[in-house]
Amino acid sequence: MSSVFLGIDVGTGSARAGLFDEKGKLLGSASSPIQIWKEGDCIEQSSTDIWHAVCAAVKSACSVANVAPEDVASLGFAATCSLVAVDADGSPVSVSWSGDTRRNIIVWMDHRAVNQAERINASNSPVLQYCGGGVSPEMQAPKLLWVKENLQESWSMVCRWMDLSDWLAYRATGDDTRSLCTTVCKWTYLGHAHMEQWKESDSRDMEACGWDNVFWEEIGLGDLVEGNCAKIGRSVAFPGHPLGSGLTPAAAKASNFLMPKELGLLPGTPVGTSLIDAHAGGVGVMESVPDAESKADVSDEEAICHRMVLVCGTSTCHMAVSKNRLFIPGVWGPFWSAMIPEFWLTEGGQSATGALLDYIIESHVAAPHLSNRAASQSISIFELLNKMLLSMSHEQNSPFLSALTQDTHVFPDFHGNRSPIADPKSKGVICGLTLDTSEKHLALLYLATIQGIAYGTRHIVEHCNAHGHKIDTLLACGGLAKNLVCIQEHADVIGCPIILPRENESVLLGSAVLGAVAAKKFPGVRDAMKVLNAAGKVINPSSDPKVKKYHDAKYQIFRSLYEQQLAYRSTMAQALQ
């Protein structure tokens, strides 16, 4: 068998593994669930549990694809930007009020550190301009400060604080070199400072020269940058850089009675420096453009800068690149080489999209009956809802499907606003509720929620273009990208074509790219993308001017719902003075 590239992705609810051939075609994949603890704003996981799930997923994927260990040429990891705490022996250290040592990961969506984020942002440090003007409570500095202020015993025990994808690579190779992706995007590492050293060094030195010690001292975390920043990363490398000597014998060991929880691969298999999951999605899809979509008057370097990738899962991340640094208020970045080497990354995001749709459906009184109907037809509840909407549109002689929601409006910030408003205190709004508890009402609420999410993406795209981007093409991957009603609504709302990749498992493909580059199968990440990315279906916006007029009107309502929320917030704050 020719070379097979293994990609591993740890999401919020499961670990997944996928195997790809030399043309980027998926040969087989598998997943394994992971445990999560939720208590208010505190959301935690276990690195031990996640590693076991990774091993199970890898073995299952190899079995499904009929791939032997010797056929796996390389592997790469992607994961949520969750924070992992381990001691000097690599054992987990609790980050939980419970003291449970299994719970050593603060999950990306955890919002316990809102107060710490506000205090950090009040410092007005120059580093903050490289994350949209301020850190989010989903980033690592606020979470680290929270642990220091609330769990002193744990704080003193931790030897390494790591992003989850970096920890996975460390667990596999023993090399704790961090990724420019994780450190730049979530830890305030200054990639452009690293760039200056990288350009001057023939050896491509990986010494971590991008930490701003003054910033860490100002926010009360100066102890993390003592001793060559060993606790947060003394070496940093491009995604896809080969780590150590590849898989360690311990991590690679084939399954047997004594060691059932390892990967079952060959020692020495090359492993590439990691990516955050959304960024891996960008690498897995950004070159998936049909020849017909290429612009003859635009260079290859410029063409990629006209695209934005929507990585649609529990949340949605909006990834765009540029050759010049673009400072965009409320949008994360510019991050140098955080996704594609030597390009600046702009990262927008919505904190709850797939999770919001799940919540809207599951909290409705009609959900259990609808779920049973979907199961009896062997389809997902989303497919059933989409079929219902088409029938309702015909029954009501609606001019187009979107018009069903003319009296229902959803503002989707049920978990705060990541961008472009960057307000973690923003709340969700549903306007137009009645006493109706029918399945048809749930279908309307579901469609209105999809539209609210799409208006949020439109807000991000317009805001980015107003600050220097020239985005005119979207690419989508992830769970919601499989929902054609959702994708069509996004195309109609934003007015851009949306390209779906041939292989929807773009995050797995992006992580597989990292290993392929580490194994020297390609000169670099962009070279691998051009070979392994492939386009599938193109969803064009409606040509009906009435559809555009309708969504323009609803978009104005969408924008006004936040303005009203601010007014109500101010009124109540004054009432409590």
Coordinates of C-alpha atoms in Angstrom, one line a residue:
M1 CA 0.0 0.0 0.0
S2 CA 1.2 3.6 -0.7
S3 CA 1.6 6.1 2.1
V4 CA -1.4 6.6 4.4
F5 CA -1.7 9.8 6.5
L6 CA -3.4 9.6 9.8
G7 CA -5.2 12.6 11.2
I8 CA -6.5 12.8 14.8
D9 CA -9.0 15.4 16.0
V10 CA -10.3 15.8 19.6
G11 CA -13.5 17.8 19.7
T12 CA -15.7 18.8 22.6
G13 CA -17.6 15.4 22.7
S14 CA -15.4 12.9 21.0
A15 CA -12.0 11.9 19.7
R16 CA -11.9 11.0 16.0
A17 CA -9.3 9.5 13.7
G18 CA -9.2 9.4 9.9
L19 CA -6.8 7.8 7.3
F20 CA -6.2 9.5 4.0
D21 CA -4.4 8.4 0.8
E22 CA -1.8 10.4 -1.1
K23 CA -4.6 12.3 -3.0
G24 CA -6.5 13.3 0.2
K25 CA -9.2 10.7 -0.1
L26 CA -10.7 9.4 3.1
L27 CA -10.1 5.7 3.5
G28 CA -11.8 5.2 6.8
S29 CA -12.6 7.0 10.1
A30 CA -13.8 6.3 13.6
S31 CA -14.7 8.1 16.8
S32 CA -14.8 7.5 20.5
P33 CA -16.7 9.5 23.1
I34 CA -15.0 11.6 25.8
Q35 CA -16.3 12.6 29.2
I36 CA -17.2 16.1 30.1
W37 CA -18.1 17.7 33.4
K38 CA -20.3 20.8 33.5
E39 CA -21.1 22.8 36.6
G40 CA -22.3 26.3 35.9
D41 CA -19.5 28.2 34.0
C42 CA -17.0 25.5 34.8
I43 CA -16.6 22.9 32.1
E44 CA -13.8 20.3 32.5
Q45 CA -12.4 17.1 31.0
S46 CA -9.7 14.5 31.6
S47 CA -6.5 14.1 29.6
T48 CA -6.3 10.5 30.6
D49 CA -9.8 9.8 29.3
I50 CA -9.1 11.7 26.1
W51 CA -5.9 9.7 25.4
H52 CA -7.8 6.5 25.8
A53 CA -10.4 7.7 23.4
V54 CA -7.8 8.7 20.9
C55 CA -6.2 5.3 21.0
A56 CA -9.6 3.6 20.6
A57 CA -10.5 5.8 17.6
V58 CA -7.1 5.2 15.9
K59 CA -7.4 1.4 16.3
S60 CA -11.0 1.4 15.0
A61 CA -10.1 3.7 12.0
C62 CA -7.3 1.4 11.0
S63 CA -9.6 -1.6 11.2
V64 CA -12.3 0.1 9.2
A65 CA -9.8 1.2 6.5
N66 CA -8.0 -2.1 6.6
V67 CA -4.7 -0.3 7.2
A68 CA -1.8 -2.0 8.9
P69 CA 0.5 -0.1 11.3
E70 CA 3.4 -0.2 8.8
D71 CA 1.3 1.5 6.2
V72 CA 0.8 4.6 8.4
A73 CA 3.4 7.1 7.1
S74 CA 2.7 9.8 9.7
L75 CA 0.2 11.4 12.0
G76 CA -0.9 14.8 13.2
F77 CA -3.1 16.1 16.0
A78 CA -5.8 18.8 16.1
A79 CA -7.9 19.6 19.2
T80 CA -10.1 22.2 20.9
C81 CA -8.1 25.0 22.5
S82 CA -8.7 23.6 26.0
L83 CA -6.1 24.1 28.7
V84 CA -4.2 21.0 30.1
A85 CA -2.4 20.9 33.5
V86 CA 0.2 18.2 34.2
D87 CA 3.0 17.8 36.8
A88 CA 6.7 17.0 36.3
D89 CA 5.9 13.4 35.7
G90 CA 3.2 14.2 33.1
S91 CA 0.5 13.2 35.6
P92 CA -2.8 15.2 35.6
V93 CA -3.2 18.1 38.1
S94 CA -6.8 19.1 39.0
V95 CA -8.2 22.4 37.7
S96 CA -11.5 21.7 39.4
W97 CA -13.1 23.0 42.6
S98 CA -13.8 19.4 43.3
G99 CA -10.1 18.5 43.5
D100 CA -10.7 15.5 41.3
T101 CA -7.3 14.9 39.7
R102 CA -9.0 13.4 36.6
R103 CA -10.4 16.8 35.8
N104 CA -7.2 18.5 34.6
I105 CA -8.5 20.2 31.5
I106 CA -10.4 23.6 31.4
V107 CA -12.5 23.2 28.3
W108 CA -12.4 25.9 25.6
M109 CA -16.0 27.0 26.2
D110 CA -15.5 27.3 30.0
H111 CA -16.4 30.9 31.1
R112 CA -15.2 30.9 34.7
A113 CA -12.5 33.5 33.9
V114 CA -14.8 36.4 32.7
N115 CA -13.6 38.6 35.5
Q116 CA -9.9 37.8 34.9
A117 CA -10.3 38.6 31.2
E118 CA -11.8 42.0 32.0
R119 CA -8.9 42.8 34.4
I120 CA -6.3 41.7 31.8
N121 CA -7.9 43.8 29.1
A122 CA -7.9 46.8 31.5
S123 CA -4.1 46.6 31.3
N124 CA -4.2 47.9 27.7
S125 CA -1.0 46.0 27.0
P126 CA 0.3 46.3 23.4
V127 CA 0.0 42.6 23.0
L128 CA -3.8 42.9 23.1
Q129 CA -3.9 44.5 19.7
Y130 CA -3.0 41.1 18.3
C131 CA -6.1 39.4 19.6
G132 CA -8.8 41.9 18.5
G133 CA -8.1 44.4 21.2
G134 CA -8.6 42.1 24.2
V135 CA -8.5 38.5 25.4
S136 CA -11.6 36.4 25.6
P137 CA -12.3 34.3 28.7
E138 CA -12.0 31.3 26.2
M139 CA -8.3 32.1 25.9
Q140 CA -5.6 30.8 28.2
A141 CA -4.2 33.8 30.1
P142 CA -7.5 34.5 31.9
K143 CA -7.9 30.8 32.8
L144 CA -4.4 30.6 34.1
L145 CA -5.0 33.7 36.3
W146 CA -8.2 32.1 37.6
V147 CA -6.3 28.9 38.7
K148 CA -3.6 30.9 40.4
E149 CA -6.1 33.0 42.3
N150 CA -8.4 30.1 43.2
L151 CA -6.5 26.8 43.3
Q152 CA -3.1 27.6 44.8
E153 CA -2.2 24.0 45.5
S154 CA -2.8 23.0 41.9
W155 CA -0.9 26.1 40.7
S156 CA 2.2 25.1 42.7
M157 CA 2.1 21.5 41.4
V158 CA 1.8 22.2 37.6
C159 CA 5.0 21.8 35.6
R160 CA 3.5 22.2 32.1
W161 CA 0.5 24.2 31.0
M162 CA -0.4 23.1 27.5
D163 CA -3.0 23.6 24.8
L164 CA -4.8 20.2 24.3
S165 CA -3.4 19.6 20.8
D166 CA 0.1 20.4 22.0
W167 CA -0.4 18.0 24.9
L168 CA -1.5 15.2 22.6
A169 CA 1.7 15.7 20.5
Y170 CA 3.8 15.7 23.7
R171 CA 2.1 12.6 25.0
A172 CA 2.8 10.9 21.7
T173 CA 6.4 12.0 21.2
G174 CA 7.8 13.3 24.5
D175 CA 8.7 16.6 22.8
D176 CA 7.0 19.6 24.4
T177 CA 7.7 22.0 21.5
R178 CA 4.5 24.1 21.1
S179 CA 2.8 25.1 18.0
L180 CA 2.7 28.7 16.6
C181 CA -1.0 28.0 16.1
T182 CA -1.9 27.4 19.7
T183 CA 0.6 29.9 21.3
V184 CA -0.1 32.8 19.0
C185 CA -3.9 32.4 19.0
K186 CA -4.6 31.5 22.6
W187 CA -1.6 32.5 24.7
T188 CA -0.7 36.0 23.3
Y189 CA 2.6 34.7 21.9
L190 CA 3.8 37.3 19.3
G191 CA 4.4 35.3 16.1
H192 CA 5.9 38.3 14.3
A193 CA 8.7 38.5 16.8
H194 CA 9.3 34.8 16.1
M195 CA 9.2 35.6 12.4
E196 CA 12.1 38.1 12.8
Q197 CA 14.3 35.4 14.4
W198 CA 13.1 32.8 11.9
K199 CA 14.2 34.9 9.0
E200 CA 17.6 35.7 10.4
S201 CA 18.4 32.1 11.4
D202 CA 19.7 29.6 8.9
S203 CA 19.0 26.8 11.4
R204 CA 15.3 27.8 11.8
D205 CA 15.8 28.1 15.6
M206 CA 12.7 27.3 17.5
E207 CA 13.6 29.2 20.7
A208 CA 10.4 30.8 22.1
C209 CA 11.3 34.5 21.6
G210 CA 7.7 35.8 21.2
W211 CA 6.6 35.9 24.9
D212 CA 6.1 39.4 26.2
N213 CA 7.5 39.1 29.7
V214 CA 6.2 42.6 30.7
F215 CA 2.7 41.6 29.8
W216 CA 2.8 38.4 31.9
E217 CA 4.3 40.3 34.9
E218 CA 1.7 43.1 34.6
I219 CA -1.3 40.6 34.7
G220 CA 0.2 38.8 37.7
L221 CA 1.6 35.7 35.9
G222 CA 5.3 36.6 35.8
D223 CA 6.2 33.3 37.4
L224 CA 5.2 31.6 34.1
V225 CA 7.9 33.3 32.1
E226 CA 10.7 32.5 34.6
G227 CA 13.2 29.8 33.7
N228 CA 13.0 30.1 29.9
C229 CA 9.2 29.9 29.9
A230 CA 9.4 26.2 30.6
K231 CA 5.8 26.0 32.0
I232 CA 4.2 27.5 28.9
G233 CA 6.7 26.7 26.2
R234 CA 10.4 27.2 25.7
S235 CA 10.4 26.2 22.0
V236 CA 7.7 27.0 19.4
A237 CA 7.5 25.7 15.8
F238 CA 5.5 26.0 12.6
P239 CA 2.5 23.6 12.4
G240 CA 3.8 20.4 10.7
H241 CA 7.4 20.6 12.1
P242 CA 8.6 17.1 12.9
L243 CA 8.6 16.4 16.7
G244 CA 11.3 14.5 18.4
S245 CA 12.0 11.1 17.0
G246 CA 8.3 10.5 16.2
L247 CA 6.1 8.2 18.2
T248 CA 7.7 6.9 21.4
P249 CA 7.7 3.1 21.9
A250 CA 5.4 3.6 24.9
A251 CA 2.8 5.6 22.9
A252 CA 3.1 3.4 19.8
K253 CA 2.9 0.1 21.5
A254 CA 0.5 -2.3 19.9
S255 CA -2.6 -3.3 21.9
N256 CA -2.1 -6.2 24.3
F257 CA -3.3 -7.3 27.7
L258 CA -0.7 -5.1 29.6
M259 CA -1.0 -2.0 27.3
P260 CA -4.5 -1.8 25.9
K261 CA -4.7 1.9 25.7
E262 CA -1.9 2.9 23.3
L263 CA -2.1 3.6 19.6
G264 CA -1.1 0.3 18.0
L265 CA 1.3 2.0 15.5
L266 CA 5.0 1.7 14.9
P267 CA 7.6 3.5 17.0
G268 CA 9.3 6.4 15.2
T269 CA 6.2 7.2 13.0
P270 CA 6.6 10.9 12.2
V271 CA 4.4 13.3 14.1
G272 CA 3.9 17.0 13.1
T273 CA 3.5 20.0 15.4
S274 CA -0.2 20.4 16.0
L275 CA -3.1 22.8 15.1
I276 CA -6.2 23.9 16.9
D277 CA -9.2 22.0 15.5
A278 CA -10.7 24.9 13.6
H279 CA -7.4 25.8 12.1
A280 CA -6.9 22.3 11.0
G281 CA -10.3 22.6 9.3
G282 CA -8.9 25.6 7.4
V283 CA -5.8 23.7 6.3
G284 CA -8.1 20.8 5.2
V285 CA -10.4 22.9 3.0
M286 CA -8.9 26.3 2.0
E287 CA -7.5 25.1 -1.3
S288 CA -10.7 23.1 -2.1
V289 CA -11.6 25.5 -5.0
P290 CA -12.8 24.3 -8.4
D291 CA -10.9 25.5 -11.4
A292 CA -14.1 27.3 -12.5
E293 CA -14.0 29.4 -9.3
S294 CA -10.4 30.6 -9.9
K295 CA -10.0 34.2 -10.9
A296 CA -7.7 34.7 -13.9
D297 CA -6.8 38.2 -12.9
V298 CA -5.8 37.3 -9.4
S299 CA -2.5 35.7 -8.4
D300 CA -2.4 32.5 -6.4
E301 CA -1.1 34.4 -3.4
E302 CA -3.9 36.9 -3.6
A303 CA -6.7 34.4 -4.4
I304 CA -6.4 32.6 -1.1
C305 CA -6.9 35.9 0.6
H306 CA -10.4 36.3 -0.9
R307 CA -11.6 33.2 0.9
M308 CA -13.0 32.6 4.4
V309 CA -13.4 29.1 5.9
L310 CA -16.4 28.3 8.1
V311 CA -15.5 25.5 10.5
C312 CA -18.9 24.6 11.7
G313 CA -19.2 22.4 14.8
T314 CA -20.3 23.0 18.4
S315 CA -19.2 26.6 17.6
T316 CA -18.2 28.1 14.3
C317 CA -14.8 29.6 13.5
H318 CA -14.3 32.0 10.6
M319 CA -10.8 31.7 9.2
A320 CA -9.3 34.2 6.7
V321 CA -5.7 34.9 5.7
S322 CA -3.8 37.9 4.4
K323 CA -0.3 38.8 3.4
N324 CA -0.5 42.0 5.4
R325 CA -1.4 42.3 9.1
L326 CA -5.0 43.6 9.5
F327 CA -6.1 44.9 12.8
I328 CA -9.8 44.3 13.2
P329 CA -11.6 45.4 16.4
G330 CA -13.4 42.6 18.1
V331 CA -11.9 39.9 15.8
W332 CA -9.0 37.7 16.9
G333 CA -5.7 38.3 15.2
P334 CA -3.7 39.2 13.2
F335 CA -1.9 36.0 14.0
W336 CA 1.3 35.4 12.1
S337 CA 1.7 31.8 10.7
A338 CA -1.0 30.4 13.0
M339 CA -2.6 28.4 10.3
I340 CA -0.8 28.7 6.9
P341 CA 3.0 29.5 7.3
E342 CA 3.9 33.1 6.5
F343 CA 0.3 34.3 6.2
W344 CA -1.5 36.5 8.7
L345 CA -4.6 34.8 10.1
T346 CA -7.8 36.6 11.0
E347 CA -10.1 34.5 13.2
G348 CA -13.8 35.3 13.8
G349 CA -16.1 33.1 15.7
Q350 CA -19.5 32.3 17.2
S351 CA -19.3 30.5 20.5
A352 CA -22.5 28.5 20.1
T353 CA -23.9 27.3 16.7
G354 CA -24.3 23.5 16.6
A355 CA -24.6 23.6 20.3
L356 CA -27.3 26.3 20.0
L357 CA -29.3 24.3 17.5
D358 CA -29.1 21.3 19.8
Y359 CA -30.3 23.4 22.7
I360 CA -33.2 25.0 20.7
I361 CA -34.4 21.5 19.6
E362 CA -33.9 19.6 22.8
S363 CA -35.6 22.2 25.0
H364 CA -38.8 22.2 22.9
V365 CA -41.7 20.2 24.2
A366 CA -42.2 18.6 20.8
A367 CA -38.6 17.3 20.6
P368 CA -39.1 13.8 22.0
H369 CA -42.0 12.9 19.6
L370 CA -40.0 14.4 16.7
S371 CA -36.9 12.5 17.6
N372 CA -38.9 9.3 17.7
R373 CA -40.3 10.0 14.2
A374 CA -36.8 10.7 12.8
A375 CA -35.6 7.4 14.3
S376 CA -38.4 5.5 12.8
Q377 CA -37.5 6.9 9.4
S378 CA -33.7 6.2 10.0
I379 CA -32.9 9.9 9.4
S380 CA -31.5 12.6 11.7
I381 CA -33.8 15.1 13.4
F382 CA -32.3 17.8 11.2
E383 CA -33.2 16.0 8.1
L384 CA -36.8 15.5 9.3
L385 CA -37.0 19.2 10.2
N386 CA -35.7 20.2 6.8
K387 CA -38.4 18.0 5.1
M388 CA -41.1 19.6 7.3
L389 CA -40.0 23.1 6.3
L390 CA -40.3 22.2 2.6
S391 CA -43.8 20.9 3.2
M392 CA -44.8 23.9 5.2
S393 CA -43.5 26.2 2.5
H394 CA -45.7 24.5 -0.1
E395 CA -48.7 24.3 2.2
Q396 CA -48.5 28.1 3.1
N397 CA -47.7 29.1 -0.5
S398 CA -44.7 30.9 0.9
P399 CA -42.7 32.8 -1.8
F400 CA -39.6 31.0 -0.6
L401 CA -38.6 28.8 2.3
S402 CA -36.8 31.6 4.3
A403 CA -40.0 33.6 4.4
L404 CA -41.6 31.2 6.9
T405 CA -39.8 33.0 9.7
Q406 CA -41.1 36.5 9.0
D407 CA -42.6 36.8 12.6
T408 CA -39.7 34.9 14.4
H409 CA -36.3 36.4 15.0
V410 CA -33.4 34.8 16.9
F411 CA -30.3 36.6 18.2
P412 CA -27.9 33.7 18.7
D413 CA -25.6 34.9 21.5
F414 CA -26.7 32.3 24.0
H415 CA -23.1 31.8 25.1
G416 CA -21.9 35.4 24.6
N417 CA -20.5 37.0 21.5
R418 CA -17.0 36.1 20.4
S419 CA -16.9 38.4 17.4
P420 CA -17.2 41.0 16.1
I421 CA -18.9 42.5 19.2
A422 CA -16.6 40.6 21.6
D423 CA -19.0 40.8 24.4
P424 CA -19.0 37.6 26.6
K425 CA -22.0 39.0 28.5
S426 CA -24.2 39.2 25.4
K427 CA -27.4 37.1 25.7
G428 CA -29.6 35.2 23.3
V429 CA -33.0 36.6 22.2
I430 CA -36.0 34.9 20.7
C431 CA -38.6 37.4 19.4
G432 CA -42.0 36.2 18.3
L433 CA -42.9 33.4 20.7
T434 CA -46.5 32.2 21.0
L435 CA -48.3 29.4 23.0
D436 CA -47.8 27.1 20.0
T437 CA -46.0 23.9 21.1
S438 CA -46.4 21.9 17.9
E439 CA -43.7 20.2 15.8
K440 CA -44.3 22.9 13.1
H441 CA -43.5 25.6 15.7
L442 CA -40.2 23.8 16.5
A443 CA -39.4 23.7 12.8
L444 CA -39.9 27.4 12.5
L445 CA -37.8 28.1 15.6
Y446 CA -35.1 25.8 14.2
L447 CA -35.1 27.8 10.8
A448 CA -35.1 31.1 12.6
T449 CA -32.1 30.0 14.7
I450 CA -30.2 28.9 11.5
Q451 CA -30.9 32.4 10.1
G452 CA -29.7 34.1 13.3
I453 CA -26.4 32.1 13.1
A454 CA -26.1 33.1 9.4
Y455 CA -26.7 36.8 10.2
G456 CA -23.9 36.5 12.8
T457 CA -21.6 35.2 10.1
R458 CA -22.7 38.0 7.8
H459 CA -21.8 40.5 10.5
I460 CA -18.3 39.0 10.8
V461 CA -17.7 39.0 7.0
E462 CA -18.9 42.6 6.6
H463 CA -16.8 43.7 9.6
C464 CA -13.7 42.0 8.2
N465 CA -14.2 43.5 4.7
A466 CA -14.7 46.9 6.2
H467 CA -11.2 46.6 7.8
G468 CA -9.1 45.5 4.8
H469 CA -10.2 42.0 3.8
K470 CA -11.7 41.2 0.4
I471 CA -13.7 38.1 1.2
D472 CA -16.0 37.0 -1.6
T473 CA -16.0 33.2 -1.4
L474 CA -16.8 31.0 1.6
L475 CA -15.8 27.4 2.2
A476 CA -17.6 25.3 4.8
C477 CA -16.8 22.1 6.7
G478 CA -17.9 20.3 9.8
G479 CA -21.2 19.0 11.1
L480 CA -23.4 22.0 10.1
A481 CA -21.9 21.9 6.6
K482 CA -23.7 18.6 6.0
N483 CA -27.0 20.4 6.6
L484 CA -27.9 21.9 3.1
V485 CA -30.7 24.1 4.5
C486 CA -28.2 25.6 6.9
I487 CA -25.7 26.2 4.1
Q488 CA -28.2 27.6 1.6
E489 CA -29.5 30.0 4.2
H490 CA -25.9 31.2 4.8
A491 CA -25.3 31.6 1.1
D492 CA -28.5 33.6 0.7
V493 CA -27.9 35.8 3.8
I494 CA -24.3 36.6 3.0
G495 CA -24.6 36.7 -0.8
C496 CA -21.5 34.6 -1.4
P497 CA -21.1 31.2 -3.0
I498 CA -20.2 28.5 -0.5
I499 CA -17.9 25.7 -1.5
L500 CA -18.1 22.3 0.2
P501 CA -15.1 20.1 0.1
R502 CA -15.0 16.6 -1.5
E503 CA -14.1 15.2 1.9
N504 CA -16.3 16.8 4.6
E505 CA -13.9 15.5 7.4
S506 CA -11.7 18.6 6.8
V507 CA -10.4 18.8 10.3
L508 CA -9.1 15.3 10.1
L509 CA -7.6 16.0 6.7
G510 CA -5.9 19.2 8.1
S511 CA -4.4 17.3 11.0
A512 CA -3.2 14.6 8.6
V513 CA -1.5 17.3 6.5
L514 CA 0.7 18.1 9.6
G515 CA 2.0 14.5 9.7
A516 CA 2.6 14.3 5.9
V517 CA 4.7 17.5 6.1
A518 CA 6.6 16.2 9.1
A519 CA 7.3 13.0 7.2
K520 CA 8.8 15.1 4.3
K521 CA 6.1 13.9 1.9
F522 CA 5.5 17.5 0.9
P523 CA 7.8 20.6 1.2
G524 CA 5.4 22.5 3.3
V525 CA 1.8 22.9 4.5
R526 CA 0.6 24.9 1.5
D527 CA 2.1 22.4 -0.9
A528 CA 0.3 19.6 0.9
M529 CA -3.0 21.5 0.9
K530 CA -2.9 22.0 -2.9
V531 CA -2.5 18.2 -3.4
L532 CA -4.8 16.9 -0.7
N533 CA -7.6 19.5 -0.7
A534 CA -10.4 18.8 -3.3
A535 CA -13.7 20.6 -4.0
G536 CA -17.1 19.1 -3.9
K537 CA -20.4 20.9 -4.3
V538 CA -20.8 24.7 -4.7
I539 CA -23.9 26.3 -3.1
N540 CA -24.8 29.6 -4.8
P541 CA -26.9 32.3 -3.3
S542 CA -30.5 32.7 -4.6
S543 CA -30.8 34.9 -7.7
D544 CA -34.3 36.0 -6.5
P545 CA -34.1 39.7 -5.5
K546 CA -37.0 39.1 -3.0
V547 CA -34.8 36.7 -1.1
K548 CA -32.1 39.4 -0.7
K549 CA -34.6 42.0 0.3
Y550 CA -36.1 39.7 2.9
H551 CA -32.7 38.8 4.5
D552 CA -31.6 42.4 4.4
A553 CA -34.7 43.4 6.4
K554 CA -34.2 40.6 8.9
Y555 CA -30.5 41.4 9.2
Q556 CA -31.4 44.9 10.4
I557 CA -33.7 43.4 13.0
F558 CA -30.9 41.1 14.0
R559 CA -28.5 44.1 14.5
S560 CA -31.2 46.0 16.5
L561 CA -31.7 43.2 19.0
Y562 CA -28.2 43.7 20.4
E563 CA -28.7 47.5 20.5
Q564 CA -31.9 46.9 22.5
Q565 CA -30.1 44.5 24.8
L566 CA -27.5 47.1 25.6
A567 CA -30.2 49.7 26.4
Y568 CA -32.0 47.2 28.7
R569 CA -28.7 46.3 30.4
S570 CA -28.0 50.0 31.0
T571 CA -31.5 50.6 32.4
M572 CA -31.2 47.7 34.8
A573 CA -27.7 48.7 35.9
Q574 CA -29.0 52.2 36.8
A575 CA -31.9 50.7 38.6
L576 CA -29.5 48.7 40.8
Q577 CA -27.3 51.7 41.7

